[in-house]
Amino acid sequence: MRTYTLAIADGVLFACLPDGADIAGAITEATATSYGFGIALDIVRGATLTDTAGPRDEVVWAEGRDSELLDEQGRCYRYAVRRAA
């Protein structure tokens, strides 16, 4: 199962890319055009995209009315979670 890296700040999802992708480039592009430079981003690695969060999953991002959580093929998911081992 593929995992993803998310960049989040102030309740805004700036980037969601497969782990190992150029997250720095995506952050630079998103923050330069959407929000401005110098913001503090939380970087979450190893997240699984899913439509159902389990009771032991740590939800790191949940879909909202102003956000879409998309994988690299453009499929939409409701949650990004860290799965319990």
mmCIF file of N, CA and C in Angstrom:
data_model
loop_
_atom_site.group_PDB
_atom_site.id
_atom_site.type_symbol
_atom_site.label_atom_id
_atom_site.label_comp_id
_atom_site.label_asym_id
_atom_site.label_seq_id
_atom_site.Cartn_x
_atom_site.Cartn_y
_atom_site.Cartn_z
ATOM 1 N N MET A 1 0.838 -1.180 0.000
ATOM 2 C CA MET A 1 0.000 0.000 0.000
ATOM 3 C C MET A 1 0.881 1.241 0.000
ATOM 4 N N ARG A 2 0.577 2.159 -0.841
ATOM 5 C CA ARG A 2 1.349 3.389 -0.972
ATOM 6 C C ARG A 2 1.026 4.343 0.172
ATOM 7 N N THR A 3 2.070 5.031 0.674
ATOM 8 C CA THR A 3 1.867 6.047 1.702
ATOM 9 C C THR A 3 2.217 7.422 1.145
ATOM 10 N N TYR A 4 1.734 8.442 1.841
ATOM 11 C CA TYR A 4 1.826 9.812 1.342
ATOM 12 C C TYR A 4 2.421 10.754 2.375
ATOM 13 N N THR A 5 2.970 11.856 1.870
ATOM 14 C CA THR A 5 3.457 12.952 2.702
ATOM 15 C C THR A 5 2.513 14.120 2.509
ATOM 16 N N LEU A 6 2.074 14.709 3.630
ATOM 17 C CA LEU A 6 1.168 15.852 3.602
ATOM 18 C C LEU A 6 1.871 17.061 4.196
ATOM 19 N N ALA A 7 1.585 18.238 3.663
ATOM 20 C CA ALA A 7 2.055 19.506 4.216
ATOM 21 C C ALA A 7 0.815 20.301 4.615
ATOM 22 N N ILE A 8 0.718 20.631 5.920
ATOM 23 C CA ILE A 8 -0.479 21.248 6.482
ATOM 24 C C ILE A 8 -0.080 22.471 7.306
ATOM 25 N N ALA A 9 -0.866 23.544 7.218
ATOM 26 C CA ALA A 9 -0.669 24.724 8.071
ATOM 27 C C ALA A 9 -2.001 25.413 8.276
ATOM 28 N N ASP A 10 -2.265 25.779 9.504
ATOM 29 C CA ASP A 10 -3.479 26.538 9.834
ATOM 30 C C ASP A 10 -4.752 25.895 9.282
ATOM 31 N N GLY A 11 -4.819 24.565 9.323
ATOM 32 C CA GLY A 11 -6.009 23.884 8.834
ATOM 33 C C GLY A 11 -6.139 23.835 7.327
ATOM 34 N N VAL A 12 -5.064 24.170 6.619
ATOM 35 C CA VAL A 12 -5.057 24.159 5.151
ATOM 36 C C VAL A 12 -4.088 23.075 4.678
ATOM 37 N N LEU A 13 -4.560 22.215 3.769
ATOM 38 C CA LEU A 13 -3.710 21.191 3.164
ATOM 39 C C LEU A 13 -3.028 21.801 1.946
ATOM 40 N N PHE A 14 -1.702 21.928 2.014
ATOM 41 C CA PHE A 14 -0.953 22.535 0.915
ATOM 42 C C PHE A 14 -0.461 21.523 -0.102
ATOM 43 N N ALA A 15 -0.147 20.322 0.349
ATOM 44 C CA ALA A 15 0.381 19.319 -0.576
ATOM 45 C C ALA A 15 0.099 17.923 -0.041
ATOM 46 N N CYS A 16 -0.151 17.008 -0.966
ATOM 47 C CA CYS A 16 -0.308 15.585 -0.664
ATOM 48 C C CYS A 16 0.343 14.839 -1.814
ATOM 49 N N LEU A 17 1.501 14.264 -1.540
ATOM 50 C CA LEU A 17 2.274 13.567 -2.569
ATOM 51 C C LEU A 17 2.725 12.212 -2.052
ATOM 52 N N PRO A 18 2.967 11.259 -2.955
ATOM 53 C CA PRO A 18 3.510 9.973 -2.513
ATOM 54 C C PRO A 18 4.817 10.187 -1.752
ATOM 55 N N ASP A 19 5.026 9.404 -0.684
ATOM 56 C CA ASP A 19 6.295 9.485 0.050
ATOM 57 C C ASP A 19 7.444 9.362 -0.947
ATOM 58 N N GLY A 20 8.451 10.185 -0.762
ATOM 59 C CA GLY A 20 9.616 10.169 -1.636
ATOM 60 C C GLY A 20 9.536 11.154 -2.787
ATOM 61 N N ALA A 21 8.366 11.740 -3.033
ATOM 62 C CA ALA A 21 8.215 12.733 -4.106
ATOM 63 C C ALA A 21 8.810 14.062 -3.654
ATOM 64 N N ASP A 22 8.902 15.008 -4.552
ATOM 65 C CA ASP A 22 9.486 16.322 -4.273
ATOM 66 C C ASP A 22 8.507 17.202 -3.498
ATOM 67 N N ILE A 23 8.389 16.941 -2.203
ATOM 68 C CA ILE A 23 7.463 17.704 -1.369
ATOM 69 C C ILE A 23 7.933 19.148 -1.225
ATOM 70 N N ALA A 24 9.237 19.378 -1.185
ATOM 71 C CA ALA A 24 9.758 20.745 -1.056
ATOM 72 C C ALA A 24 9.324 21.602 -2.239
ATOM 73 N N GLY A 25 9.394 21.056 -3.444
ATOM 74 C CA GLY A 25 8.960 21.800 -4.623
ATOM 75 C C GLY A 25 7.474 22.089 -4.596
ATOM 76 N N ALA A 26 6.679 21.109 -4.177
ATOM 77 C CA ALA A 26 5.229 21.304 -4.098
ATOM 78 C C ALA A 26 4.873 22.347 -3.047
ATOM 79 N N ILE A 27 5.577 22.333 -1.918
ATOM 80 C CA ILE A 27 5.328 23.323 -0.867
ATOM 81 C C ILE A 27 5.676 24.719 -1.362
ATOM 82 N N THR A 28 6.824 24.853 -2.006
ATOM 83 C CA THR A 28 7.232 26.153 -2.529
ATOM 84 C C THR A 28 6.202 26.689 -3.507
ATOM 85 N N GLU A 29 5.743 25.832 -4.400
ATOM 86 C CA GLU A 29 4.737 26.255 -5.378
ATOM 87 C C GLU A 29 3.423 26.651 -4.698
ATOM 88 N N ALA A 30 2.962 25.845 -3.765
ATOM 89 C CA ALA A 30 1.674 26.102 -3.097
ATOM 90 C C ALA A 30 1.733 27.344 -2.224
ATOM 91 N N THR A 31 2.807 27.509 -1.466
ATOM 92 C CA THR A 31 2.868 28.645 -0.551
ATOM 93 C C THR A 31 3.141 29.946 -1.287
ATOM 94 N N ALA A 32 3.830 29.874 -2.414
ATOM 95 C CA ALA A 32 4.102 31.092 -3.175
ATOM 96 C C ALA A 32 2.847 31.620 -3.838
ATOM 97 N N THR A 33 1.955 30.729 -4.221
ATOM 98 C CA THR A 33 0.775 31.176 -4.955
ATOM 99 C C THR A 33 -0.483 31.236 -4.104
ATOM 100 N N SER A 34 -0.524 30.515 -2.991
ATOM 101 C CA SER A 34 -1.765 30.420 -2.229
ATOM 102 C C SER A 34 -1.771 31.189 -0.924
ATOM 103 N N TYR A 35 -0.633 31.297 -0.256
ATOM 104 C CA TYR A 35 -0.681 31.731 1.131
ATOM 105 C C TYR A 35 0.435 32.680 1.520
ATOM 106 N N GLY A 36 1.524 32.663 0.784
ATOM 107 C CA GLY A 36 2.651 33.522 1.135
ATOM 108 C C GLY A 36 3.797 32.731 1.728
ATOM 109 N N PHE A 37 4.970 33.332 1.656
ATOM 110 C CA PHE A 37 6.172 32.675 2.180
ATOM 111 C C PHE A 37 6.246 32.814 3.692
ATOM 112 N N GLY A 38 7.047 31.951 4.319
ATOM 113 C CA GLY A 38 7.353 32.070 5.731
ATOM 114 C C GLY A 38 6.353 31.439 6.675
ATOM 115 N N ILE A 39 5.440 30.633 6.184
ATOM 116 C CA ILE A 39 4.493 29.988 7.088
ATOM 117 C C ILE A 39 5.121 28.727 7.673
ATOM 118 N N ALA A 40 4.645 28.329 8.826
ATOM 119 C CA ALA A 40 5.132 27.112 9.476
ATOM 120 C C ALA A 40 4.246 25.950 9.055
ATOM 121 N N LEU A 41 4.812 25.007 8.353
ATOM 122 C CA LEU A 41 4.075 23.839 7.872
ATOM 123 C C LEU A 41 4.363 22.624 8.730
ATOM 124 N N ASP A 42 3.344 21.849 8.972
ATOM 125 C CA ASP A 42 3.517 20.535 9.585
ATOM 126 C C ASP A 42 3.651 19.530 8.449
ATOM 127 N N ILE A 43 4.722 18.757 8.457
ATOM 128 C CA ILE A 43 4.958 17.738 7.441
ATOM 129 C C ILE A 43 4.657 16.378 8.071
ATOM 130 N N VAL A 44 3.726 15.662 7.465
ATOM 131 C CA VAL A 44 3.328 14.345 7.955
ATOM 132 C C VAL A 44 3.695 13.322 6.887
ATOM 133 N N ARG A 45 4.555 12.384 7.253
ATOM 134 C CA ARG A 45 4.973 11.335 6.313
ATOM 135 C C ARG A 45 4.341 10.008 6.706
ATOM 136 N N GLY A 46 4.200 9.135 5.733
ATOM 137 C CA GLY A 46 3.722 7.790 6.008
ATOM 138 C C GLY A 46 2.226 7.685 6.216
ATOM 139 N N ALA A 47 1.469 8.620 5.662
ATOM 140 C CA ALA A 47 0.008 8.595 5.814
ATOM 141 C C ALA A 47 -0.614 7.713 4.730
ATOM 142 N N THR A 48 -1.669 7.017 5.108
ATOM 143 C CA THR A 48 -2.449 6.200 4.183
ATOM 144 C C THR A 48 -3.737 6.942 3.863
ATOM 145 N N LEU A 49 -4.077 7.025 2.580
ATOM 146 C CA LEU A 49 -5.327 7.665 2.179
ATOM 147 C C LEU A 49 -6.437 6.634 2.190
ATOM 148 N N THR A 50 -7.586 6.990 2.769
ATOM 149 C CA THR A 50 -8.678 6.035 2.930
ATOM 150 C C THR A 50 -10.013 6.769 3.047
ATOM 151 N N ASP A 51 -11.086 6.050 2.810
ATOM 152 C CA ASP A 51 -12.419 6.610 3.008
ATOM 153 C C ASP A 51 -12.993 6.240 4.368
ATOM 154 N N THR A 52 -12.331 5.319 5.086
ATOM 155 C CA THR A 52 -12.807 4.874 6.388
ATOM 156 C C THR A 52 -11.646 4.840 7.368
ATOM 157 N N ALA A 53 -11.753 5.611 8.442
ATOM 158 C CA ALA A 53 -10.729 5.594 9.486
ATOM 159 C C ALA A 53 -11.107 4.563 10.538
ATOM 160 N N GLY A 54 -10.175 3.691 10.871
ATOM 161 C CA GLY A 54 -10.412 2.668 11.879
ATOM 162 C C GLY A 54 -10.224 3.216 13.283
ATOM 163 N N PRO A 55 -10.668 2.465 14.287
ATOM 164 C CA PRO A 55 -10.587 2.929 15.671
ATOM 165 C C PRO A 55 -9.162 3.122 16.183
ATOM 166 N N ARG A 56 -8.201 2.434 15.595
ATOM 167 C CA ARG A 56 -6.801 2.579 16.022
ATOM 168 C C ARG A 56 -6.007 3.499 15.113
ATOM 169 N N ASP A 57 -6.633 4.024 14.064
ATOM 170 C CA ASP A 57 -5.950 4.945 13.146
ATOM 171 C C ASP A 57 -5.821 6.329 13.769
ATOM 172 N N GLU A 58 -4.690 6.973 13.518
ATOM 173 C CA GLU A 58 -4.504 8.373 13.890
ATOM 174 C C GLU A 58 -4.863 9.209 12.662
ATOM 175 N N VAL A 59 -5.945 9.954 12.721
ATOM 176 C CA VAL A 59 -6.363 10.787 11.593
ATOM 177 C C VAL A 59 -5.487 12.039 11.570
ATOM 178 N N VAL A 60 -4.736 12.210 10.475
ATOM 179 C CA VAL A 60 -3.879 13.390 10.345
ATOM 180 C C VAL A 60 -4.501 14.446 9.444
ATOM 181 N N TRP A 61 -5.486 14.052 8.650
ATOM 182 C CA TRP A 61 -6.222 15.005 7.825
ATOM 183 C C TRP A 61 -7.583 14.411 7.501
ATOM 184 N N ALA A 62 -8.604 15.233 7.569
ATOM 185 C CA ALA A 62 -9.944 14.808 7.191
ATOM 186 C C ALA A 62 -10.475 15.769 6.147
ATOM 187 N N GLU A 63 -11.132 15.216 5.149
ATOM 188 C CA GLU A 63 -11.733 16.007 4.085
ATOM 189 C C GLU A 63 -12.680 17.050 4.701
ATOM 190 N N GLY A 64 -12.659 18.222 4.148
ATOM 191 C CA GLY A 64 -13.571 19.284 4.562
ATOM 192 C C GLY A 64 -14.252 19.881 3.354
ATOM 193 N N ARG A 65 -15.163 20.786 3.601
ATOM 194 C CA ARG A 65 -15.877 21.371 2.452
ATOM 195 C C ARG A 65 -14.975 22.229 1.577
ATOM 196 N N ASP A 66 -13.851 22.698 2.125
ATOM 197 C CA ASP A 66 -12.926 23.518 1.350
ATOM 198 C C ASP A 66 -11.660 22.770 0.947
ATOM 199 N N SER A 67 -11.655 21.466 1.092
ATOM 200 C CA SER A 67 -10.434 20.728 0.778
ATOM 201 C C SER A 67 -10.758 19.418 0.075
ATOM 202 N N GLU A 68 -9.826 18.996 -0.751
ATOM 203 C CA GLU A 68 -9.905 17.696 -1.394
ATOM 204 C C GLU A 68 -8.604 16.969 -1.146
ATOM 205 N N LEU A 69 -8.701 15.732 -0.754
ATOM 206 C CA LEU A 69 -7.540 14.890 -0.511
ATOM 207 C C LEU A 69 -7.433 13.939 -1.691
ATOM 208 N N LEU A 70 -6.471 14.194 -2.564
ATOM 209 C CA LEU A 70 -6.355 13.440 -3.812
ATOM 210 C C LEU A 70 -5.055 12.655 -3.855
ATOM 211 N N ASP A 71 -5.117 11.448 -4.427
ATOM 212 C CA ASP A 71 -3.895 10.695 -4.663
ATOM 213 C C ASP A 71 -3.291 11.139 -5.995
ATOM 214 N N GLU A 72 -2.192 10.480 -6.380
ATOM 215 C CA GLU A 72 -1.492 10.907 -7.600
ATOM 216 C C GLU A 72 -2.286 10.654 -8.871
ATOM 217 N N GLN A 73 -3.328 9.828 -8.815
ATOM 218 C CA GLN A 73 -4.180 9.600 -9.985
ATOM 219 C C GLN A 73 -5.456 10.436 -9.952
ATOM 220 N N GLY A 74 -5.575 11.305 -8.948
ATOM 221 C CA GLY A 74 -6.728 12.183 -8.865
ATOM 222 C C GLY A 74 -7.938 11.593 -8.162
ATOM 223 N N ARG A 75 -7.791 10.407 -7.546
ATOM 224 C CA ARG A 75 -8.893 9.822 -6.775
ATOM 225 C C ARG A 75 -9.022 10.562 -5.446
ATOM 226 N N CYS A 76 -10.248 10.810 -5.033
ATOM 227 C CA CYS A 76 -10.533 11.564 -3.821
ATOM 228 C C CYS A 76 -10.750 10.622 -2.631
ATOM 229 N N TYR A 77 -10.199 10.989 -1.479
ATOM 230 C CA TYR A 77 -10.344 10.221 -0.244
ATOM 231 C C TYR A 77 -10.830 11.138 0.871
ATOM 232 N N ARG A 78 -11.429 10.536 1.888
ATOM 233 C CA ARG A 78 -11.959 11.304 3.018
ATOM 234 C C ARG A 78 -10.923 11.556 4.099
ATOM 235 N N TYR A 79 -9.983 10.624 4.290
ATOM 236 C CA TYR A 79 -9.023 10.721 5.391
ATOM 237 C C TYR A 79 -7.600 10.398 4.953
ATOM 238 N N ALA A 80 -6.654 11.005 5.648
ATOM 239 C CA ALA A 80 -5.255 10.579 5.639
ATOM 240 C C ALA A 80 -4.987 10.127 7.067
ATOM 241 N N VAL A 81 -4.538 8.898 7.232
ATOM 242 C CA VAL A 81 -4.346 8.332 8.568
ATOM 243 C C VAL A 81 -2.968 7.708 8.695
ATOM 244 N N ARG A 82 -2.524 7.615 9.925
ATOM 245 C CA ARG A 82 -1.377 6.776 10.251
ATOM 246 C C ARG A 82 -1.962 5.515 10.854
ATOM 247 N N ARG A 83 -1.654 4.402 10.240
ATOM 248 C CA ARG A 83 -2.210 3.121 10.664
ATOM 249 C C ARG A 83 -1.375 2.548 11.799
ATOM 250 N N ALA A 84 -2.081 2.003 12.791
ATOM 251 C CA ALA A 84 -1.414 1.329 13.913
ATOM 252 C C ALA A 84 -0.752 0.055 13.373
ATOM 253 N N ALA A 85 0.428 -0.236 13.901
ATOM 254 C CA ALA A 85 1.176 -1.406 13.417
ATOM 255 C C ALA A 85 0.558 -2.705 13.822
#
